[in-house]
């Protein structure tokens, strides 16, 4: 098939579809909405390509978090995800101590129908619920 990358004068990158970015880079992305639409319209860019490609080809490139082994992508993205017990495992109130002891900023996966108590515990812990 046709190599669409020849039409773009940029280096293509790939990474996690889940990411955390700075306010400055978010503004930079928004300023490039037309470029992003073009990349997506070509059909070769997914959520795992377009942000990473724009970042790599931007002045923000040097500010990226560099993944050091043995960190997994979810750890590099500051997400606590238990892939050992599920796809991913649904966290419960039994996991509360593990979650608050973790250096991660985010967690996945919760299900209010399975265990609403973990959501309440974390809300209280974060000061969201009195």
mmCIF file of C-alpha atoms in Angstrom:
data_model
loop_
_atom_site.group_PDB
_atom_site.id
_atom_site.type_symbol
_atom_site.label_atom_id
_atom_site.label_comp_id
_atom_site.label_asym_id
_atom_site.label_seq_id
_atom_site.Cartn_x
_atom_site.Cartn_y
_atom_site.Cartn_z
ATOM 1 C CA UNK A 1 0.000 0.000 0.000
ATOM 2 C CA UNK A 2 0.858 3.673 -0.207
ATOM 3 C CA UNK A 3 3.227 4.990 2.494
ATOM 4 C CA UNK A 4 1.359 7.976 3.945
ATOM 5 C CA UNK A 5 4.342 8.921 6.120
ATOM 6 C CA UNK A 6 6.109 10.278 3.019
ATOM 7 C CA UNK A 7 3.469 13.014 2.874
ATOM 8 C CA UNK A 8 4.258 14.201 6.407
ATOM 9 C CA UNK A 9 7.595 15.879 7.158
ATOM 10 C CA UNK A 10 7.608 14.554 10.724
ATOM 11 C CA UNK A 11 8.922 11.601 12.688
ATOM 12 C CA UNK A 12 6.107 9.221 13.696
ATOM 13 C CA UNK A 13 5.993 8.000 17.320
ATOM 14 C CA UNK A 14 3.769 5.618 19.239
ATOM 15 C CA UNK A 15 2.938 5.271 22.921
ATOM 16 C CA UNK A 16 0.144 4.677 25.371
ATOM 17 C CA UNK A 17 -3.309 5.996 24.564
ATOM 18 C CA UNK A 18 -3.485 7.098 28.206
ATOM 19 C CA UNK A 19 -1.278 10.007 28.991
ATOM 20 C CA UNK A 20 -0.902 13.000 31.264
ATOM 21 C CA UNK A 21 0.227 16.274 29.757
ATOM 22 C CA UNK A 22 1.022 19.753 31.012
ATOM 23 C CA UNK A 23 -1.248 22.741 30.522
ATOM 24 C CA UNK A 24 1.336 24.208 28.150
ATOM 25 C CA UNK A 25 1.415 21.147 25.935
ATOM 26 C CA UNK A 26 -2.393 20.919 25.975
ATOM 27 C CA UNK A 27 -2.491 24.465 24.566
ATOM 28 C CA UNK A 28 0.122 23.499 21.988
ATOM 29 C CA UNK A 29 -2.042 20.525 20.919
ATOM 30 C CA UNK A 30 -5.141 22.698 20.635
ATOM 31 C CA UNK A 31 -3.262 25.174 18.440
ATOM 32 C CA UNK A 32 -2.574 22.261 16.097
ATOM 33 C CA UNK A 33 -6.153 21.046 15.763
ATOM 34 C CA UNK A 34 -6.028 21.302 11.950
ATOM 35 C CA UNK A 35 -2.783 19.288 11.845
ATOM 36 C CA UNK A 36 -4.313 16.670 14.151
ATOM 37 C CA UNK A 37 -7.408 16.356 11.956
ATOM 38 C CA UNK A 38 -5.140 15.858 8.929
ATOM 39 C CA UNK A 39 -3.181 13.137 10.720
ATOM 40 C CA UNK A 40 -6.357 11.339 11.767
ATOM 41 C CA UNK A 41 -7.968 11.748 8.341
ATOM 42 C CA UNK A 42 -5.043 9.902 6.765
ATOM 43 C CA UNK A 43 -6.242 6.893 8.730
ATOM 44 C CA UNK A 44 -2.856 5.834 10.040
ATOM 45 C CA UNK A 45 -2.934 7.659 13.360
ATOM 46 C CA UNK A 46 -4.711 6.301 16.382
ATOM 47 C CA UNK A 47 -4.909 7.661 19.914
ATOM 48 C CA UNK A 48 -1.588 5.855 20.407
ATOM 49 C CA UNK A 49 0.110 7.914 17.681
ATOM 50 C CA UNK A 50 -1.091 11.459 17.219
ATOM 51 C CA UNK A 51 -0.291 12.961 20.639
ATOM 52 C CA UNK A 52 3.060 11.196 20.828
ATOM 53 C CA UNK A 53 3.971 12.252 17.279
ATOM 54 C CA UNK A 54 3.091 15.891 17.895
ATOM 55 C CA UNK A 55 4.996 15.846 21.205
ATOM 56 C CA UNK A 56 8.100 14.310 19.623
ATOM 57 C CA UNK A 57 8.121 16.938 16.872
ATOM 58 C CA UNK A 58 7.562 19.863 19.244
ATOM 59 C CA UNK A 59 9.555 22.053 21.632
ATOM 60 C CA UNK A 60 7.969 20.004 24.471
ATOM 61 C CA UNK A 61 9.926 16.912 23.421
ATOM 62 C CA UNK A 62 12.618 17.439 26.062
ATOM 63 C CA UNK A 63 9.986 17.647 28.851
ATOM 64 C CA UNK A 64 8.624 14.142 28.332
ATOM 65 C CA UNK A 65 8.813 11.470 30.985
ATOM 66 C CA UNK A 66 11.398 8.929 29.967
ATOM 67 C CA UNK A 67 10.352 5.348 30.601
ATOM 68 C CA UNK A 68 13.016 3.482 32.526
ATOM 69 C CA UNK A 69 12.795 -0.316 32.688
ATOM 70 C CA UNK A 70 11.252 -2.202 34.398
ATOM 71 C CA UNK A 71 8.341 0.293 34.511
ATOM 72 C CA UNK A 72 5.316 -0.704 32.480
ATOM 73 C CA UNK A 73 3.410 1.855 30.398
ATOM 74 C CA UNK A 74 0.653 2.145 33.026
ATOM 75 C CA UNK A 75 3.281 2.941 35.683
ATOM 76 C CA UNK A 76 4.943 5.516 33.444
ATOM 77 C CA UNK A 77 1.488 7.065 33.028
ATOM 78 C CA UNK A 78 1.091 7.099 36.820
ATOM 79 C CA UNK A 79 -1.839 4.662 36.677
ATOM 80 C CA UNK A 80 -2.369 1.773 39.078
ATOM 81 C CA UNK A 81 -3.817 -1.045 36.987
ATOM 82 C CA UNK A 82 -3.864 -4.662 38.130
ATOM 83 C CA UNK A 83 -3.429 -6.806 35.030
ATOM 84 C CA UNK A 84 -2.407 -9.851 37.104
ATOM 85 C CA UNK A 85 -5.865 -10.547 38.564
ATOM 86 C CA UNK A 86 -8.002 -9.338 35.659
ATOM 87 C CA UNK A 87 -8.184 -7.633 32.286
ATOM 88 C CA UNK A 88 -7.984 -5.305 34.178
ATOM 89 C CA UNK A 89 -9.001 -6.358 37.679
ATOM 90 C CA UNK A 90 -11.884 -4.405 39.233
ATOM 91 C CA UNK A 91 -10.511 -2.812 42.405
ATOM 92 C CA UNK A 92 -12.479 -3.197 45.656
ATOM 93 C CA UNK A 93 -12.358 -1.814 49.190
ATOM 94 C CA UNK A 94 -9.913 -4.614 50.018
ATOM 95 C CA UNK A 95 -7.432 -2.817 47.741
ATOM 96 C CA UNK A 96 -7.687 0.544 49.547
ATOM 97 C CA UNK A 97 -4.415 0.303 51.506
ATOM 98 C CA UNK A 98 -2.519 -0.831 48.417
ATOM 99 C CA UNK A 99 -3.918 2.070 46.398
ATOM 100 C CA UNK A 100 -3.094 4.788 48.925
ATOM 101 C CA UNK A 101 0.406 3.345 49.454
ATOM 102 C CA UNK A 102 1.053 3.356 45.705
ATOM 103 C CA UNK A 103 3.039 6.217 44.147
ATOM 104 C CA UNK A 104 0.518 6.282 41.274
ATOM 105 C CA UNK A 105 -1.796 9.281 40.801
ATOM 106 C CA UNK A 106 -4.631 7.437 39.018
ATOM 107 C CA UNK A 107 -6.189 3.983 39.207
ATOM 108 C CA UNK A 108 -8.241 1.742 37.011
ATOM 109 C CA UNK A 109 -10.718 -0.056 37.209
ATOM 110 C CA UNK A 110 -13.660 0.603 39.485
ATOM 111 C CA UNK A 111 -17.241 -0.608 39.241
ATOM 112 C CA UNK A 112 -19.833 0.980 41.508
ATOM 113 C CA UNK A 113 -22.073 -2.053 41.036
ATOM 114 C CA UNK A 114 -19.359 -4.387 42.319
ATOM 115 C CA UNK A 115 -18.009 -2.258 45.190
ATOM 116 C CA UNK A 116 -19.151 1.323 45.786
ATOM 117 C CA UNK A 117 -17.281 1.396 49.116
ATOM 118 C CA UNK A 118 -13.845 1.729 47.464
ATOM 119 C CA UNK A 119 -15.078 4.835 45.647
ATOM 120 C CA UNK A 120 -16.348 6.312 48.926
ATOM 121 C CA UNK A 121 -13.103 5.464 50.742
ATOM 122 C CA UNK A 122 -10.960 7.076 48.061
ATOM 123 C CA UNK A 123 -13.233 10.128 47.876
ATOM 124 C CA UNK A 124 -12.902 10.602 51.625
ATOM 125 C CA UNK A 125 -9.161 10.020 51.486
ATOM 126 C CA UNK A 126 -8.762 12.646 48.755
ATOM 127 C CA UNK A 127 -10.946 15.128 50.624
ATOM 128 C CA UNK A 128 -13.724 15.032 48.052
ATOM 129 C CA UNK A 129 -16.356 13.699 50.470
ATOM 130 C CA UNK A 130 -16.882 14.893 54.019
#
